Each structure stands twice: as structure tokens, then as C-alpha cells.
Amino acid sequence: MIEEQHQQFMLEAIRLSAQGASKNEGGPFGCVIVKNQRIVGRGNNQVIARNDPTAHAEIIAIRDACLHLEHFQLEGCTLYTTCEPCPMCLGAIYWARPERIFYACTRVDAAHIGFDDQFIYEEIMAEPQQRKIPMKQLLRLEALKVFSAWSDKSDKTHY
Ligand SMILES: [Zn+2]
């Protein structure tokens, strides 16, 4: 695809970000997912509208695209997001495995308007015992039995 086509898809993501913010659905973030030069998923931040802290633009667009593609991975897809993804969305994007990502604003731009992910990046790097939300290990051996059963399961779908 030529640069101008990528820009058109990013402009659609930007349009979604502005529309969602103006309707007070959530922060000013938008995302579209494209396969074979067609939009297969759209999303804008809907944290407020859905009372869902995980309803970021990228998460909604990934769910929309997977629903349309009837698959749990975004093979051959390109993701356009109006801002560098937060740690949650970056993780979700890696699980979804699109081919590539275009982003517009940076995480520093987002921090300037009150969306600062730095705290989460620091928490990811910290040992579980040192995180701000207390984490304590419990019943590992009991849970491991299910892992063993999964390991031995012959009819599982790999992903
Ligand atoms: Zn996010």
C-alpha cells in the first residue's frame, strides 16, 4: 500500500477518536484494523459508556475484527491506532498477532492530556512482591493439575 492509503485508514481512526470523545464515550482514542485494504474492525475508547476499564479503542477494534473474520488471530492485518498503545493494548495486540501497527500520537502526547501509562510500565518491571496492588501466590499445585491435563490433551486448538 502506498503512504496515502495508510493515511486514509489513520484518518478514519482519528475520526472515530473525535466522534467517541465528543459523545463522551471515553478518551479521545480510535483504532481501525485493515485486511486486504478493507476495514474489518473499528473501535473507539468506550470506558465511560460501557463502564468497562478495558474498553480501549484497540481492544474494541480487535474484538470487532475477530468477530468479522471469525478467527482469534489477525493474520495479515494492519492495525491503525491514534495513539501508541498502552501496556494492556500492546499485550492484546501481541496476542492477536497483526502484521504491523501504525500509530499517530505518542505515549508522551497522551500523558500531556492526563493519560499516563508510565506507572503500569513500572509495575510490569517490578517483582510481584513489590507491586502496588498486593500479589500473593496461592494453591499453585492444585492449579498445576489443570496445566498438566492441558498438556496431555490431544484435541486442543493451539494458538
Ligand atoms: Zn489501551
PDB file of C-alpha atoms and ligand atoms in Angstrom:
ATOM      1  CA  MET A   1       0.000   0.000   0.000  1.00  0.00           C
ATOM      2  CA  ILE A   2       1.158   3.498  -0.679  1.00  0.00           C
ATOM      3  CA  GLU A   3       1.579   6.048   2.088  1.00  0.00           C
ATOM      4  CA  GLU A   4      -1.630   7.867   1.174  1.00  0.00           C
ATOM      5  CA  GLN A   5      -3.738   4.735   1.698  1.00  0.00           C
ATOM      6  CA  HIS A   6      -2.242   4.229   5.153  1.00  0.00           C
ATOM      7  CA  GLN A   7      -3.074   7.860   5.883  1.00  0.00           C
ATOM      8  CA  GLN A   8      -6.699   7.312   4.850  1.00  0.00           C
ATOM      9  CA  PHE A   9      -7.057   4.460   7.329  1.00  0.00           C
ATOM     10  CA  MET A  10      -5.420   6.502  10.073  1.00  0.00           C
ATOM     11  CA  LEU A  11      -7.777   9.371   9.274  1.00  0.00           C
ATOM     12  CA  GLU A  12     -10.708   7.006   9.851  1.00  0.00           C
ATOM     13  CA  ALA A  13      -9.219   6.026  13.236  1.00  0.00           C
ATOM     14  CA  ILE A  14      -8.814   9.724  14.064  1.00  0.00           C
ATOM     15  CA  ARG A  15     -12.432  10.368  13.016  1.00  0.00           C
ATOM     16  CA  LEU A  16     -13.566   7.602  15.403  1.00  0.00           C
ATOM     17  CA  SER A  17     -11.454   9.063  18.215  1.00  0.00           C
ATOM     18  CA  ALA A  18     -13.030  12.508  17.797  1.00  0.00           C
ATOM     19  CA  GLN A  19     -16.545  11.121  17.469  1.00  0.00           C
ATOM     20  CA  GLY A  20     -16.281   8.965  20.592  1.00  0.00           C
ATOM     21  CA  ALA A  21     -14.778  11.765  22.651  1.00  0.00           C
ATOM     22  CA  SER A  22     -17.445  14.248  21.551  1.00  0.00           C
ATOM     23  CA  LYS A  23     -20.147  11.764  22.597  1.00  0.00           C
ATOM     24  CA  ASN A  24     -18.404  11.338  25.975  1.00  0.00           C
ATOM     25  CA  GLU A  25     -17.972   7.621  25.429  1.00  0.00           C
ATOM     26  CA  GLY A  26     -14.417   7.776  26.735  1.00  0.00           C
ATOM     27  CA  GLY A  27     -10.990   9.229  25.989  1.00  0.00           C
ATOM     28  CA  PRO A  28     -10.004  10.546  22.544  1.00  0.00           C
ATOM     29  CA  PHE A  29      -8.661   7.318  21.103  1.00  0.00           C
ATOM     30  CA  GLY A  30      -9.604   5.440  17.925  1.00  0.00           C
ATOM     31  CA  CYS A  31      -8.468   2.342  16.084  1.00  0.00           C
ATOM     32  CA  VAL A  32      -9.170   0.553  12.814  1.00  0.00           C
ATOM     33  CA  ILE A  33      -7.955  -2.838  11.626  1.00  0.00           C
ATOM     34  CA  VAL A  34      -7.435  -3.471   7.926  1.00  0.00           C
ATOM     35  CA  LYS A  35      -7.104  -6.653   5.899  1.00  0.00           C
ATOM     36  CA  ASN A  36      -6.667  -6.725   2.125  1.00  0.00           C
ATOM     37  CA  GLN A  37      -7.191  -2.958   2.037  1.00  0.00           C
ATOM     38  CA  ARG A  38     -10.594  -3.189   3.704  1.00  0.00           C
ATOM     39  CA  ILE A  39     -11.547  -2.167   7.237  1.00  0.00           C
ATOM     40  CA  VAL A  40     -12.504  -5.294   9.194  1.00  0.00           C
ATOM     41  CA  GLY A  41     -12.615  -3.778  12.692  1.00  0.00           C
ATOM     42  CA  ARG A  42     -13.318  -0.404  14.269  1.00  0.00           C
ATOM     43  CA  GLY A  43     -13.106   0.895  17.805  1.00  0.00           C
ATOM     44  CA  ASN A  44     -13.015   3.998  19.938  1.00  0.00           C
ATOM     45  CA  ASN A  45     -12.462   4.292  23.660  1.00  0.00           C
ATOM     46  CA  GLN A  46     -15.726   3.431  25.464  1.00  0.00           C
ATOM     47  CA  VAL A  47     -14.537   3.104  29.055  1.00  0.00           C
ATOM     48  CA  ILE A  48     -17.179   5.554  30.291  1.00  0.00           C
ATOM     49  CA  ALA A  49     -20.055   4.439  28.039  1.00  0.00           C
ATOM     50  CA  ARG A  50     -19.625   0.760  28.924  1.00  0.00           C
ATOM     51  CA  ASN A  51     -18.352   1.127  32.493  1.00  0.00           C
ATOM     52  CA  ASP A  52     -15.527  -1.087  31.273  1.00  0.00           C
ATOM     53  CA  PRO A  53     -11.927  -0.167  32.137  1.00  0.00           C
ATOM     54  CA  THR A  54     -10.709  -2.486  29.371  1.00  0.00           C
ATOM     55  CA  ALA A  55     -12.834  -0.853  26.637  1.00  0.00           C
ATOM     56  CA  HIS A  56      -9.873   0.844  24.952  1.00  0.00           C
ATOM     57  CA  ALA A  57     -10.079   1.554  21.212  1.00  0.00           C
ATOM     58  CA  GLU A  58      -7.627  -1.189  20.272  1.00  0.00           C
ATOM     59  CA  ILE A  59      -9.383  -3.857  22.383  1.00  0.00           C
ATOM     60  CA  ILE A  60     -12.760  -2.992  20.858  1.00  0.00           C
ATOM     61  CA  ALA A  61     -11.309  -2.981  17.331  1.00  0.00           C
ATOM     62  CA  ILE A  62      -9.583  -6.349  17.887  1.00  0.00           C
ATOM     63  CA  ARG A  63     -12.844  -7.893  19.116  1.00  0.00           C
ATOM     64  CA  ASP A  64     -14.739  -6.390  16.185  1.00  0.00           C
ATOM     65  CA  ALA A  65     -12.191  -7.655  13.643  1.00  0.00           C
ATOM     66  CA  CYS A  66     -12.008 -11.159  15.142  1.00  0.00           C
ATOM     67  CA  LEU A  67     -15.798 -11.343  15.131  1.00  0.00           C
ATOM     68  CA  HIS A  68     -15.920 -10.376  11.446  1.00  0.00           C
ATOM     69  CA  LEU A  69     -13.008 -12.600  10.432  1.00  0.00           C
ATOM     70  CA  GLU A  70     -14.323 -15.476  12.591  1.00  0.00           C
ATOM     71  CA  HIS A  71     -10.824 -16.120  13.849  1.00  0.00           C
ATOM     72  CA  PHE A  72      -8.895 -15.477  17.048  1.00  0.00           C
ATOM     73  CA  GLN A  73      -5.868 -14.046  15.283  1.00  0.00           C
ATOM     74  CA  LEU A  74      -5.427 -11.099  12.968  1.00  0.00           C
ATOM     75  CA  GLU A  75      -3.253 -12.755  10.339  1.00  0.00           C
ATOM     76  CA  GLY A  76      -2.282 -10.391   7.556  1.00  0.00           C
ATOM     77  CA  CYS A  77      -3.948  -7.437   9.251  1.00  0.00           C
ATOM     78  CA  THR A  78      -2.659  -3.924   9.836  1.00  0.00           C
ATOM     79  CA  LEU A  79      -3.722  -2.018  12.942  1.00  0.00           C
ATOM     80  CA  TYR A  80      -4.006   1.770  12.905  1.00  0.00           C
ATOM     81  CA  THR A  81      -4.284   3.409  16.312  1.00  0.00           C
ATOM     82  CA  THR A  82      -4.404   7.123  17.042  1.00  0.00           C
ATOM     83  CA  CYS A  83      -2.014   6.697  19.975  1.00  0.00           C
ATOM     84  CA  GLU A  84       0.875   4.463  20.910  1.00  0.00           C
ATOM     85  CA  PRO A  85      -0.871   1.514  22.633  1.00  0.00           C
ATOM     86  CA  CYS A  86      -0.980   1.310  26.437  1.00  0.00           C
ATOM     87  CA  PRO A  87       0.553  -1.808  28.067  1.00  0.00           C
ATOM     88  CA  MET A  88      -2.807  -3.630  28.134  1.00  0.00           C
ATOM     89  CA  CYS A  89      -3.488  -2.969  24.457  1.00  0.00           C
ATOM     90  CA  LEU A  90       0.075  -3.732  23.431  1.00  0.00           C
ATOM     91  CA  GLY A  91      -0.313  -7.110  25.131  1.00  0.00           C
ATOM     92  CA  ALA A  92      -3.659  -7.688  23.411  1.00  0.00           C
ATOM     93  CA  ILE A  93      -2.159  -6.719  20.046  1.00  0.00           C
ATOM     94  CA  TYR A  94       0.663  -9.217  20.506  1.00  0.00           C
ATOM     95  CA  TRP A  95      -1.856 -11.961  21.362  1.00  0.00           C
ATOM     96  CA  ALA A  96      -3.892 -11.027  18.261  1.00  0.00           C
ATOM     97  CA  ARG A  97      -0.747 -11.032  16.081  1.00  0.00           C
ATOM     98  CA  PRO A  98      -1.469  -8.486  13.352  1.00  0.00           C
ATOM     99  CA  GLU A  99       1.219  -7.975  10.720  1.00  0.00           C
ATOM    100  CA  ARG A 100       2.042  -4.422  11.728  1.00  0.00           C
ATOM    101  CA  ILE A 101       0.987  -1.340  13.627  1.00  0.00           C
ATOM    102  CA  PHE A 102       0.729   2.318  12.678  1.00  0.00           C
ATOM    103  CA  TYR A 103       0.287   4.845  15.485  1.00  0.00           C
ATOM    104  CA  ALA A 104      -0.227   8.612  15.464  1.00  0.00           C
ATOM    105  CA  CYS A 105       0.291  10.251  18.881  1.00  0.00           C
ATOM    106  CA  THR A 106       2.964   9.051  21.305  1.00  0.00           C
ATOM    107  CA  ARG A 107       2.571   7.939  24.912  1.00  0.00           C
ATOM    108  CA  VAL A 108       4.122  11.285  25.884  1.00  0.00           C
ATOM    109  CA  ASP A 109       1.366  13.123  23.978  1.00  0.00           C
ATOM    110  CA  ALA A 110      -1.189  11.026  25.905  1.00  0.00           C
ATOM    111  CA  ALA A 111       0.477  11.798  29.231  1.00  0.00           C
ATOM    112  CA  HIS A 112       0.150  15.513  28.449  1.00  0.00           C
ATOM    113  CA  ILE A 113      -3.654  15.203  28.359  1.00  0.00           C
ATOM    114  CA  GLY A 114      -3.887  13.080  31.507  1.00  0.00           C
ATOM    115  CA  PHE A 115      -3.420   9.515  30.242  1.00  0.00           C
ATOM    116  CA  ASP A 116      -0.130   8.420  31.750  1.00  0.00           C
ATOM    117  CA  ASP A 117       0.813   4.753  31.385  1.00  0.00           C
ATOM    118  CA  GLN A 118       4.238   5.123  32.983  1.00  0.00           C
ATOM    119  CA  PHE A 119       3.030   3.712  36.311  1.00  0.00           C
ATOM    120  CA  ILE A 120       1.900   0.474  34.614  1.00  0.00           C
ATOM    121  CA  TYR A 121       5.174   0.113  32.700  1.00  0.00           C
ATOM    122  CA  GLU A 122       6.995   0.382  36.049  1.00  0.00           C
ATOM    123  CA  GLU A 123       4.678  -2.181  37.646  1.00  0.00           C
ATOM    124  CA  ILE A 124       5.338  -4.667  34.833  1.00  0.00           C
ATOM    125  CA  MET A 125       9.064  -4.411  35.503  1.00  0.00           C
ATOM    126  CA  ALA A 126       8.627  -4.845  39.288  1.00  0.00           C
ATOM    127  CA  GLU A 127       8.713  -8.219  41.050  1.00  0.00           C
ATOM    128  CA  PRO A 128       5.206  -9.389  42.086  1.00  0.00           C
ATOM    129  CA  GLN A 129       6.032  -8.794  45.772  1.00  0.00           C
ATOM    130  CA  GLN A 130       6.973  -5.193  45.035  1.00  0.00           C
ATOM    131  CA  ARG A 131       3.868  -4.175  43.083  1.00  0.00           C
ATOM    132  CA  LYS A 132       1.466  -1.533  44.405  1.00  0.00           C
ATOM    133  CA  ILE A 133      -1.503  -3.922  44.178  1.00  0.00           C
ATOM    134  CA  PRO A 134      -0.562  -6.785  46.563  1.00  0.00           C
ATOM    135  CA  MET A 135       0.037 -10.123  44.829  1.00  0.00           C
ATOM    136  CA  LYS A 136       0.332 -13.368  46.787  1.00  0.00           C
ATOM    137  CA  GLN A 137       0.770 -16.892  45.447  1.00  0.00           C
ATOM    138  CA  LEU A 138      -1.898 -19.425  46.429  1.00  0.00           C
ATOM    139  CA  LEU A 139      -2.647 -23.117  45.595  1.00  0.00           C
ATOM    140  CA  ARG A 140      -0.084 -23.484  42.813  1.00  0.00           C
ATOM    141  CA  LEU A 141      -0.007 -27.291  42.970  1.00  0.00           C
ATOM    142  CA  GLU A 142      -3.793 -27.522  42.697  1.00  0.00           C
ATOM    143  CA  ALA A 143      -3.845 -25.224  39.650  1.00  0.00           C
ATOM    144  CA  LEU A 144      -0.900 -27.062  38.089  1.00  0.00           C
ATOM    145  CA  LYS A 145      -3.060 -30.189  37.790  1.00  0.00           C
ATOM    146  CA  VAL A 146      -5.169 -28.384  35.169  1.00  0.00           C
ATOM    147  CA  PHE A 147      -1.987 -27.343  33.337  1.00  0.00           C
ATOM    148  CA  SER A 148      -0.887 -30.986  33.248  1.00  0.00           C
ATOM    149  CA  ALA A 149      -4.265 -32.072  31.916  1.00  0.00           C
ATOM    150  CA  TRP A 150      -3.981 -29.382  29.195  1.00  0.00           C
ATOM    151  CA  SER A 151      -0.500 -30.548  28.328  1.00  0.00           C
ATOM    152  CA  ASP A 152      -1.779 -34.097  27.832  1.00  0.00           C
ATOM    153  CA  LYS A 153      -4.964 -33.066  25.990  1.00  0.00           C
ATOM    154  CA  SER A 154      -4.882 -34.377  22.426  1.00  0.00           C
ATOM    155  CA  ASP A 155      -7.746 -32.362  20.857  1.00  0.00           C
ATOM    156  CA  LYS A 156      -6.736 -28.836  21.855  1.00  0.00           C
ATOM    157  CA  THR A 157      -6.518 -25.876  19.491  1.00  0.00           C
ATOM    158  CA  HIS A 158      -3.060 -24.352  19.529  1.00  0.00           C
ATOM    159  CA  TYR A 159      -2.761 -20.566  19.449  1.00  0.00           C
TER     160      TYR A 159
HETATM  161 ZN    ZN B   1      -5.086   0.659  25.832  1.00  0.00          ZN
END
